[in-house]
Amino acid sequence: FFGGIGGASRLGILVKGSNYLEALGSTETVVFDKTGTLTDGTFSVTELVCAPGVSKAELADIAAAAETFSTHPIAQSVRAYRGAAVAAERGRDVREVSGQGVEAVVDGREVLVGNGKLMAAHHIAFTAVEAPGTVLYVAADGTYLGAIAIADTVKPGAVRAIADLRAAGVKKTVMLTGDIRRVADHVAGELCVDEVHSELLPADKVAQVERLLSNADGKLAFVGDGINDAPVLSRADIGIAMGAMGSDAAIEAADVVLMDDDPLKISKAIRISRKCLRIVYENIVFALGIKGLCLVLGAMGIANMWAAIFADVGVMVIAVLNAIRALRVDNL
């Protein structure tokens, strides 16, 4: 197991214990968060749809000011689109509403920036916008100002990662996301995942994982990167976090960390686990077989002291040399 953990770390896969490495070998269900895991998480504004009397500059300026203190990739893309730095003192009383968006006071105006659920919760009459990607609706003092369409792109290796998981023996792949159904279905179709659930709050993701755990025969692994994924990472049999762009909470809660955020490493981790387990079984069968043979031969008066030494020290040395094979992971 030390050899397997060492070999995995050489590929940028940090496994926090031999029990997690062993569990990876019997993984049959892999559940993914979407943003930052299967997609780049680098959003960009693709379209602005303004209400009558509202300019694009005004819409982007108000949205960026409300998102000043948010670290979410979507918020960062809105600020990047505006271009210039937004004065921090313009926004106050900022409150992030989980799974909905942001509420803030900007220049003395009550501003809402988020999805349709946020608008509905505050009884804002808004016009639904059909656009590829995520749509943020913006309102100020109860008046709808417009919408901002933001798109994310699938990671280059994500499609192959799903295919590699199937080749590695994973029976089911599932994608969970807080995005609207249209966006989630588009990404899921591109990746060919088996099951997708959209418009989920963090608590809903936990509920979905609980449901999958109750129906799964083998182990279930969850792959995520955000602070909201920490509860799900802890609940899954194996929690896998993206280490490069992932939050500290997700990395702390995970059992396995991918240091370069490459989803292709998940199937490699599973193959490393299964190779490690094969070597373990080989060593167990070899050691018990030789010791049992020496016991029988000793009882018959055939085996001498040298045979007993080989059955003890010799078997241990051979087992250690065989275990060193677990360090060789480059060809997996």
mmCIF file of C-alpha atoms in Angstrom:
data_model
loop_
_atom_site.group_PDB
_atom_site.id
_atom_site.type_symbol
_atom_site.label_atom_id
_atom_site.label_comp_id
_atom_site.label_asym_id
_atom_site.label_seq_id
_atom_site.Cartn_x
_atom_site.Cartn_y
_atom_site.Cartn_z
ATOM 1 C CA PHE A 1 0.000 0.000 0.000
ATOM 2 C CA PHE A 2 2.900 2.390 0.684
ATOM 3 C CA GLY A 3 4.189 1.570 -2.795
ATOM 4 C CA GLY A 4 0.784 2.301 -4.337
ATOM 5 C CA ILE A 5 0.426 5.606 -2.481
ATOM 6 C CA GLY A 6 3.969 6.559 -3.509
ATOM 7 C CA GLY A 7 3.348 5.652 -7.135
ATOM 8 C CA ALA A 8 0.100 7.638 -7.192
ATOM 9 C CA SER A 9 1.803 10.700 -5.684
ATOM 10 C CA ARG A 10 4.333 10.663 -8.528
ATOM 11 C CA LEU A 11 1.380 11.248 -10.882
ATOM 12 C CA GLY A 12 0.010 14.086 -8.743
ATOM 13 C CA ILE A 13 -2.623 11.918 -7.033
ATOM 14 C CA LEU A 14 -2.437 12.304 -3.255
ATOM 15 C CA VAL A 15 -4.157 9.458 -1.404
ATOM 16 C CA LYS A 16 -4.568 10.156 2.312
ATOM 17 C CA GLY A 17 -4.472 6.543 3.489
ATOM 18 C CA SER A 18 -4.213 2.905 2.444
ATOM 19 C CA ASN A 19 -7.891 2.325 3.292
ATOM 20 C CA TYR A 20 -8.887 4.907 0.657
ATOM 21 C CA LEU A 21 -6.524 3.356 -1.880
ATOM 22 C CA GLU A 22 -8.141 -0.021 -1.221
ATOM 23 C CA ALA A 23 -11.667 1.436 -1.534
ATOM 24 C CA LEU A 24 -10.837 2.946 -4.936
ATOM 25 C CA GLY A 25 -10.368 -0.552 -6.311
ATOM 26 C CA SER A 26 -14.030 -1.444 -5.737
ATOM 27 C CA THR A 27 -15.496 1.845 -6.993
ATOM 28 C CA GLU A 28 -18.497 1.248 -9.243
ATOM 29 C CA THR A 29 -20.194 4.670 -9.153
ATOM 30 C CA VAL A 30 -18.483 8.026 -9.731
ATOM 31 C CA VAL A 31 -20.451 11.214 -9.061
ATOM 32 C CA PHE A 32 -19.161 14.546 -10.384
ATOM 33 C CA ASP A 33 -19.847 18.130 -9.548
ATOM 34 C CA LYS A 34 -19.900 20.049 -12.850
ATOM 35 C CA THR A 35 -18.262 23.446 -12.472
ATOM 36 C CA GLY A 36 -14.500 23.288 -11.998
ATOM 37 C CA THR A 37 -14.517 19.495 -12.116
ATOM 38 C CA LEU A 38 -15.754 18.496 -15.561
ATOM 39 C CA THR A 39 -15.650 22.065 -16.882
ATOM 40 C CA ASP A 40 -12.824 24.599 -16.751
ATOM 41 C CA GLY A 41 -14.606 26.863 -14.305
ATOM 42 C CA THR A 42 -13.333 29.820 -16.329
ATOM 43 C CA PHE A 43 -16.538 31.591 -17.233
ATOM 44 C CA SER A 44 -16.858 34.452 -19.673
ATOM 45 C CA VAL A 45 -19.753 36.789 -20.443
ATOM 46 C CA THR A 46 -21.273 35.934 -23.817
ATOM 47 C CA GLU A 47 -24.367 38.140 -23.941
ATOM 48 C CA LEU A 48 -26.114 41.023 -22.129
ATOM 49 C CA VAL A 49 -29.888 41.392 -22.449
ATOM 50 C CA CYS A 50 -31.024 44.744 -21.067
ATOM 51 C CA ALA A 51 -34.469 45.860 -19.967
ATOM 52 C CA PRO A 52 -35.874 48.953 -21.728
ATOM 53 C CA GLY A 53 -34.028 52.090 -20.681
ATOM 54 C CA VAL A 54 -31.026 50.223 -19.259
ATOM 55 C CA SER A 55 -27.650 50.323 -21.006
ATOM 56 C CA LYS A 56 -25.227 47.408 -21.155
ATOM 57 C CA ALA A 57 -22.619 49.465 -19.297
ATOM 58 C CA GLU A 58 -25.054 50.182 -16.454
ATOM 59 C CA LEU A 59 -26.145 46.546 -16.234
ATOM 60 C CA ALA A 60 -22.562 45.240 -16.102
ATOM 61 C CA ASP A 61 -21.485 47.960 -13.642
ATOM 62 C CA ILE A 62 -24.244 47.226 -11.099
ATOM 63 C CA ALA A 63 -23.761 43.455 -11.347
ATOM 64 C CA ALA A 64 -19.973 43.758 -10.903
ATOM 65 C CA ALA A 65 -20.380 46.037 -7.875
ATOM 66 C CA ALA A 66 -22.740 43.546 -6.216
ATOM 67 C CA GLU A 67 -20.311 40.687 -6.920
ATOM 68 C CA THR A 68 -17.256 42.583 -5.596
ATOM 69 C CA PHE A 69 -16.615 40.318 -2.624
ATOM 70 C CA SER A 70 -17.621 36.993 -4.175
ATOM 71 C CA THR A 71 -14.940 34.424 -5.088
ATOM 72 C CA HIS A 72 -17.266 32.354 -7.283
ATOM 73 C CA PRO A 73 -15.978 31.922 -10.870
ATOM 74 C CA ILE A 74 -19.213 33.377 -12.256
ATOM 75 C CA ALA A 75 -18.781 36.513 -10.147
ATOM 76 C CA GLN A 76 -15.174 36.826 -11.290
ATOM 77 C CA SER A 77 -16.251 36.647 -14.933
ATOM 78 C CA VAL A 78 -18.732 39.504 -14.413
ATOM 79 C CA ARG A 79 -16.019 41.660 -12.851
ATOM 80 C CA ALA A 80 -13.593 40.735 -15.644
ATOM 81 C CA TYR A 81 -16.166 41.753 -18.280
ATOM 82 C CA ARG A 82 -16.558 45.185 -16.718
ATOM 83 C CA GLY A 83 -12.810 45.628 -17.042
ATOM 84 C CA ALA A 84 -11.978 48.346 -14.529
ATOM 85 C CA ALA A 85 -11.656 47.695 -10.816
ATOM 86 C CA VAL A 86 -14.867 48.203 -8.871
ATOM 87 C CA ALA A 87 -14.610 50.389 -5.772
ATOM 88 C CA ALA A 88 -15.197 48.132 -2.785
ATOM 89 C CA GLU A 89 -16.956 50.880 -0.837
ATOM 90 C CA ARG A 90 -19.803 50.974 -3.389
ATOM 91 C CA GLY A 91 -21.163 47.672 -2.137
ATOM 92 C CA ARG A 92 -22.209 46.864 1.414
ATOM 93 C CA ASP A 93 -24.443 44.407 3.266
ATOM 94 C CA VAL A 94 -23.461 41.723 0.775
ATOM 95 C CA ARG A 95 -25.107 38.369 1.380
ATOM 96 C CA GLU A 96 -24.666 35.238 -0.698
ATOM 97 C CA VAL A 97 -27.821 33.154 -1.001
ATOM 98 C CA SER A 98 -26.818 29.507 -1.441
ATOM 99 C CA GLY A 99 -27.825 28.171 -4.838
ATOM 100 C CA GLN A 100 -29.479 31.447 -5.876
ATOM 101 C CA GLY A 101 -27.081 34.394 -6.066
ATOM 102 C CA VAL A 102 -26.105 37.568 -4.240
ATOM 103 C CA GLU A 103 -28.001 40.304 -2.421
ATOM 104 C CA ALA A 104 -26.229 43.626 -1.812
ATOM 105 C CA VAL A 105 -26.676 47.347 -1.373
ATOM 106 C CA VAL A 106 -24.899 49.192 -4.207
ATOM 107 C CA ASP A 107 -24.829 52.991 -4.191
ATOM 108 C CA GLY A 108 -27.755 52.902 -1.802
ATOM 109 C CA ARG A 109 -29.862 50.640 -4.029
ATOM 110 C CA GLU A 110 -31.033 47.125 -3.100
ATOM 111 C CA VAL A 111 -29.459 44.959 -5.806
ATOM 112 C CA LEU A 112 -30.117 41.307 -6.612
ATOM 113 C CA VAL A 113 -27.873 39.280 -8.914
ATOM 114 C CA GLY A 114 -28.691 35.617 -9.389
ATOM 115 C CA ASN A 115 -30.863 33.010 -11.033
ATOM 116 C CA GLY A 116 -34.594 32.892 -11.526
ATOM 117 C CA LYS A 117 -35.131 31.448 -8.035
ATOM 118 C CA LEU A 118 -33.680 34.605 -6.487
ATOM 119 C CA MET A 119 -35.924 36.816 -8.609
ATOM 120 C CA ALA A 120 -38.998 34.732 -7.736
ATOM 121 C CA ALA A 121 -38.149 34.798 -4.031
ATOM 122 C CA HIS A 122 -38.255 38.618 -4.119
ATOM 123 C CA HIS A 123 -41.291 38.735 -6.439
ATOM 124 C CA ILE A 124 -39.359 40.408 -9.258
ATOM 125 C CA ALA A 125 -41.058 40.239 -12.649
ATOM 126 C CA PHE A 126 -38.300 39.194 -15.047
ATOM 127 C CA THR A 127 -38.034 37.950 -18.605
ATOM 128 C CA ALA A 128 -36.522 34.473 -18.899
ATOM 129 C CA VAL A 129 -33.551 34.387 -21.253
ATOM 130 C CA GLU A 130 -32.724 31.265 -23.283
ATOM 131 C CA ALA A 131 -28.961 31.206 -23.811
ATOM 132 C CA PRO A 132 -26.260 28.538 -23.690
ATOM 133 C CA GLY A 133 -24.595 28.602 -20.299
ATOM 134 C CA THR A 134 -25.604 30.217 -17.027
ATOM 135 C CA VAL A 135 -27.916 33.253 -16.960
ATOM 136 C CA LEU A 136 -27.728 35.854 -14.173
ATOM 137 C CA TYR A 137 -30.706 38.143 -13.697
ATOM 138 C CA VAL A 138 -30.107 41.611 -12.252
ATOM 139 C CA ALA A 139 -32.615 43.761 -10.364
ATOM 140 C CA ALA A 140 -32.338 46.994 -8.359
ATOM 141 C CA ASP A 141 -34.926 48.348 -5.905
ATOM 142 C CA GLY A 142 -37.433 45.786 -7.105
ATOM 143 C CA THR A 143 -37.014 46.665 -10.795
ATOM 144 C CA TYR A 144 -35.706 44.184 -13.338
ATOM 145 C CA LEU A 145 -32.636 45.560 -15.162
ATOM 146 C CA GLY A 146 -31.640 42.713 -17.449
ATOM 147 C CA ALA A 147 -29.758 39.438 -17.767
ATOM 148 C CA ILE A 148 -26.151 38.411 -18.243
ATOM 149 C CA ALA A 149 -25.379 35.153 -20.071
ATOM 150 C CA ILE A 150 -22.184 33.399 -18.966
ATOM 151 C CA ALA A 151 -20.750 30.256 -20.548
ATOM 152 C CA ASP A 152 -18.318 27.645 -19.261
ATOM 153 C CA THR A 153 -16.383 25.132 -21.355
ATOM 154 C CA VAL A 154 -15.868 21.409 -20.851
ATOM 155 C CA LYS A 155 -12.321 20.436 -19.879
ATOM 156 C CA PRO A 156 -10.327 19.004 -22.807
ATOM 157 C CA GLY A 157 -9.859 15.627 -21.115
ATOM 158 C CA ALA A 158 -13.316 15.316 -19.564
ATOM 159 C CA VAL A 159 -14.903 13.257 -22.372
ATOM 160 C CA ARG A 160 -11.990 10.823 -22.385
ATOM 161 C CA ALA A 161 -12.066 10.707 -18.565
ATOM 162 C CA ILE A 162 -15.656 9.406 -18.603
ATOM 163 C CA ALA A 163 -14.760 6.829 -21.268
ATOM 164 C CA ASP A 164 -11.676 5.721 -19.284
ATOM 165 C CA LEU A 165 -13.785 5.236 -16.166
ATOM 166 C CA ARG A 166 -16.090 2.882 -18.044
ATOM 167 C CA ALA A 167 -13.053 1.018 -19.378
ATOM 168 C CA ALA A 168 -11.755 0.755 -15.797
ATOM 169 C CA GLY A 169 -14.961 -1.003 -14.719
ATOM 170 C CA VAL A 170 -17.045 1.885 -13.344
ATOM 171 C CA LYS A 171 -20.700 1.002 -13.919
ATOM 172 C CA LYS A 172 -22.344 4.395 -13.476
ATOM 173 C CA THR A 173 -21.296 8.052 -13.876
ATOM 174 C CA VAL A 174 -23.495 10.819 -12.461
ATOM 175 C CA MET A 175 -23.266 14.617 -12.723
ATOM 176 C CA LEU A 176 -24.727 16.941 -10.071
ATOM 177 C CA THR A 177 -24.950 20.699 -10.574
ATOM 178 C CA GLY A 178 -26.713 23.809 -9.394
ATOM 179 C CA ASP A 179 -27.067 25.014 -12.982
ATOM 180 C CA ILE A 180 -30.390 25.055 -14.766
ATOM 181 C CA ARG A 181 -31.564 21.882 -16.479
ATOM 182 C CA ARG A 182 -30.923 23.109 -20.026
ATOM 183 C CA VAL A 183 -27.245 23.821 -19.305
ATOM 184 C CA ALA A 184 -26.780 20.605 -17.333
ATOM 185 C CA ASP A 185 -28.356 18.460 -20.063
ATOM 186 C CA HIS A 186 -26.136 20.081 -22.699
ATOM 187 C CA VAL A 187 -22.931 19.316 -20.770
ATOM 188 C CA ALA A 188 -24.118 15.829 -19.814
ATOM 189 C CA GLY A 189 -24.877 15.030 -23.444
ATOM 190 C CA GLU A 190 -21.431 16.215 -24.502
ATOM 191 C CA LEU A 191 -19.760 14.056 -21.842
ATOM 192 C CA CYS A 192 -22.069 11.013 -22.218
ATOM 193 C CA VAL A 193 -22.635 10.624 -18.464
ATOM 194 C CA ASP A 194 -25.274 8.104 -17.417
ATOM 195 C CA GLU A 195 -27.316 10.337 -15.109
ATOM 196 C CA VAL A 196 -27.615 14.080 -14.480
ATOM 197 C CA HIS A 197 -29.400 16.147 -11.808
ATOM 198 C CA SER A 198 -29.621 19.926 -12.090
ATOM 199 C CA GLU A 199 -30.728 22.991 -10.094
ATOM 200 C CA LEU A 200 -29.449 21.459 -6.846
ATOM 201 C CA LEU A 201 -28.628 23.223 -3.596
ATOM 202 C CA PRO A 202 -25.703 21.844 -1.516
ATOM 203 C CA ALA A 203 -28.183 19.931 0.676
ATOM 204 C CA ASP A 204 -29.786 18.450 -2.458
ATOM 205 C CA LYS A 205 -26.408 17.091 -3.569
ATOM 206 C CA VAL A 206 -26.038 15.309 -0.242
ATOM 207 C CA ALA A 207 -29.531 13.849 -0.651
ATOM 208 C CA GLN A 208 -28.704 12.600 -4.154
ATOM 209 C CA VAL A 209 -25.491 10.964 -2.932
ATOM 210 C CA GLU A 210 -27.406 9.343 -0.063
ATOM 211 C CA ARG A 211 -29.866 7.904 -2.602
ATOM 212 C CA LEU A 212 -27.066 6.611 -4.805
ATOM 213 C CA LEU A 213 -25.267 5.092 -1.820
ATOM 214 C CA SER A 214 -28.367 3.165 -0.831
ATOM 215 C CA ASN A 215 -28.641 1.666 -4.344
ATOM 216 C CA ALA A 216 -24.943 1.110 -5.106
ATOM 217 C CA ASP A 217 -23.387 -2.350 -4.918
ATOM 218 C CA GLY A 218 -19.759 -1.193 -4.844
ATOM 219 C CA LYS A 219 -18.111 1.944 -3.526
ATOM 220 C CA LEU A 220 -19.220 5.444 -4.516
ATOM 221 C CA ALA A 221 -16.727 8.231 -5.247
ATOM 222 C CA PHE A 222 -17.669 11.915 -5.399
ATOM 223 C CA VAL A 223 -15.490 14.406 -7.283
ATOM 224 C CA GLY A 224 -15.780 18.114 -6.457
ATOM 225 C CA ASP A 225 -13.829 21.305 -5.905
ATOM 226 C CA GLY A 226 -15.982 23.949 -4.210
ATOM 227 C CA ILE A 227 -16.599 24.801 -0.569
ATOM 228 C CA ASN A 228 -20.216 23.665 -1.038
ATOM 229 C CA ASP A 229 -18.959 20.209 -2.035
ATOM 230 C CA ALA A 230 -17.279 19.554 1.333
ATOM 231 C CA PRO A 231 -20.354 17.872 2.952
ATOM 232 C CA VAL A 232 -20.773 15.548 -0.053
ATOM 233 C CA LEU A 233 -17.056 14.731 -0.161
ATOM 234 C CA SER A 234 -17.265 13.685 3.488
ATOM 235 C CA ARG A 235 -20.395 11.573 2.977
ATOM 236 C CA ALA A 236 -19.208 9.613 -0.072
ATOM 237 C CA ASP A 237 -17.214 6.395 0.317
ATOM 238 C CA ILE A 238 -14.298 8.156 -1.385
ATOM 239 C CA GLY A 239 -14.143 11.932 -1.710
ATOM 240 C CA ILE A 240 -11.931 13.209 -4.550
ATOM 241 C CA ALA A 241 -11.047 16.924 -4.625
ATOM 242 C CA MET A 242 -9.439 19.088 -7.292
ATOM 243 C CA GLY A 243 -6.284 20.415 -5.633
ATOM 244 C CA ALA A 244 -5.140 23.184 -7.979
ATOM 245 C CA MET A 245 -8.263 25.382 -8.035
ATOM 246 C CA GLY A 246 -10.280 23.635 -5.320
ATOM 247 C CA SER A 247 -11.243 25.273 -2.048
ATOM 248 C CA ASP A 248 -9.366 24.515 1.171
ATOM 249 C CA ALA A 249 -12.549 23.050 2.672
ATOM 250 C CA ALA A 250 -12.937 20.593 -0.214
ATOM 251 C CA ILE A 251 -9.279 19.523 -0.057
ATOM 252 C CA GLU A 252 -9.515 19.028 3.718
ATOM 253 C CA ALA A 253 -12.703 16.960 3.461
ATOM 254 C CA ALA A 254 -11.487 14.778 0.575
ATOM 255 C CA ASP A 255 -9.764 11.405 0.819
ATOM 256 C CA VAL A 256 -7.960 11.793 -2.513
ATOM 257 C CA VAL A 257 -6.632 15.042 -4.026
ATOM 258 C CA LEU A 258 -5.828 15.555 -7.730
ATOM 259 C CA MET A 259 -3.096 18.186 -7.743
ATOM 260 C CA ASP A 260 -3.527 19.248 -11.382
ATOM 261 C CA ASP A 261 -7.371 19.134 -11.554
ATOM 262 C CA ASP A 262 -7.194 16.577 -14.387
ATOM 263 C CA PRO A 263 -10.245 14.257 -14.337
ATOM 264 C CA LEU A 264 -8.250 11.693 -16.347
ATOM 265 C CA LYS A 265 -6.321 10.944 -13.142
ATOM 266 C CA ILE A 266 -9.433 9.401 -11.542
ATOM 267 C CA SER A 267 -9.329 6.305 -13.750
ATOM 268 C CA LYS A 268 -5.567 6.106 -13.208
ATOM 269 C CA ALA A 269 -6.101 6.157 -9.445
ATOM 270 C CA ILE A 270 -8.569 3.274 -9.774
ATOM 271 C CA ARG A 271 -6.120 1.265 -11.886
ATOM 272 C CA ILE A 272 -3.312 1.951 -9.380
ATOM 273 C CA SER A 273 -5.582 0.707 -6.593
ATOM 274 C CA ARG A 274 -6.433 -2.506 -8.442
ATOM 275 C CA LYS A 275 -2.785 -3.166 -9.293
ATOM 276 C CA CYS A 276 -1.879 -2.609 -5.639
ATOM 277 C CA LEU A 277 -4.591 -5.031 -4.504
ATOM 278 C CA ARG A 278 -3.426 -7.681 -7.001
ATOM 279 C CA ILE A 279 0.083 -7.464 -5.526
ATOM 280 C CA VAL A 280 -1.336 -7.691 -1.999
ATOM 281 C CA TYR A 281 -3.235 -10.886 -2.864
ATOM 282 C CA GLU A 282 -0.187 -12.321 -4.620
ATOM 283 C CA ASN A 283 1.931 -11.725 -1.510
ATOM 284 C CA ILE A 284 -0.679 -13.196 0.826
ATOM 285 C CA VAL A 285 -1.156 -16.353 -1.254
ATOM 286 C CA PHE A 286 2.603 -16.771 -1.777
ATOM 287 C CA ALA A 287 3.481 -16.242 1.906
ATOM 288 C CA LEU A 288 0.775 -18.520 3.279
ATOM 289 C CA GLY A 289 1.475 -21.168 0.635
ATOM 290 C CA ILE A 290 5.215 -21.348 1.350
ATOM 291 C CA LYS A 291 4.722 -21.301 5.124
ATOM 292 C CA GLY A 292 2.035 -23.970 4.920
ATOM 293 C CA LEU A 293 4.270 -26.148 2.718
ATOM 294 C CA CYS A 294 7.190 -25.814 5.162
ATOM 295 C CA LEU A 295 4.913 -26.702 8.074
ATOM 296 C CA VAL A 296 3.794 -29.892 6.327
ATOM 297 C CA LEU A 297 7.342 -30.802 5.276
ATOM 298 C CA GLY A 298 8.609 -30.016 8.787
ATOM 299 C CA ALA A 299 5.956 -32.270 10.320
ATOM 300 C CA MET A 300 7.084 -35.042 7.984
ATOM 301 C CA GLY A 301 10.704 -34.509 8.979
ATOM 302 C CA ILE A 302 11.756 -33.406 5.489
ATOM 303 C CA ALA A 303 12.241 -29.639 5.976
ATOM 304 C CA ASN A 304 15.264 -28.424 7.941
ATOM 305 C CA MET A 305 16.158 -25.128 9.649
ATOM 306 C CA TRP A 306 17.207 -23.526 6.348
ATOM 307 C CA ALA A 307 13.749 -24.155 4.893
ATOM 308 C CA ALA A 308 12.201 -22.544 7.968
ATOM 309 C CA ILE A 309 14.451 -19.473 7.597
ATOM 310 C CA PHE A 310 13.460 -19.175 3.934
ATOM 311 C CA ALA A 311 9.775 -19.521 4.831
ATOM 312 C CA ASP A 312 10.192 -16.644 7.287
ATOM 313 C CA VAL A 313 12.851 -14.148 6.125
ATOM 314 C CA GLY A 314 13.032 -15.259 2.498
ATOM 315 C CA VAL A 315 9.302 -14.947 1.939
ATOM 316 C CA MET A 316 9.318 -11.496 3.548
ATOM 317 C CA VAL A 317 12.123 -10.276 1.252
ATOM 318 C CA ILE A 318 10.413 -11.642 -1.863
ATOM 319 C CA ALA A 319 7.099 -10.053 -0.807
ATOM 320 C CA VAL A 320 8.787 -6.667 -0.334
ATOM 321 C CA LEU A 321 10.492 -6.911 -3.734
ATOM 322 C CA ASN A 322 7.148 -7.816 -5.321
ATOM 323 C CA ALA A 323 5.484 -4.851 -3.558
ATOM 324 C CA ILE A 324 7.989 -2.466 -5.166
ATOM 325 C CA ARG A 325 6.133 -3.114 -8.450
ATOM 326 C CA ALA A 326 3.355 -0.870 -7.104
ATOM 327 C CA LEU A 327 5.684 2.113 -7.614
ATOM 328 C CA ARG A 328 5.626 1.534 -11.380
ATOM 329 C CA VAL A 329 2.532 3.440 -12.523
ATOM 330 C CA ASP A 330 3.706 5.263 -15.632
ATOM 331 C CA ASN A 331 2.238 2.661 -17.995
ATOM 332 C CA LEU A 332 -1.227 2.581 -16.389
#
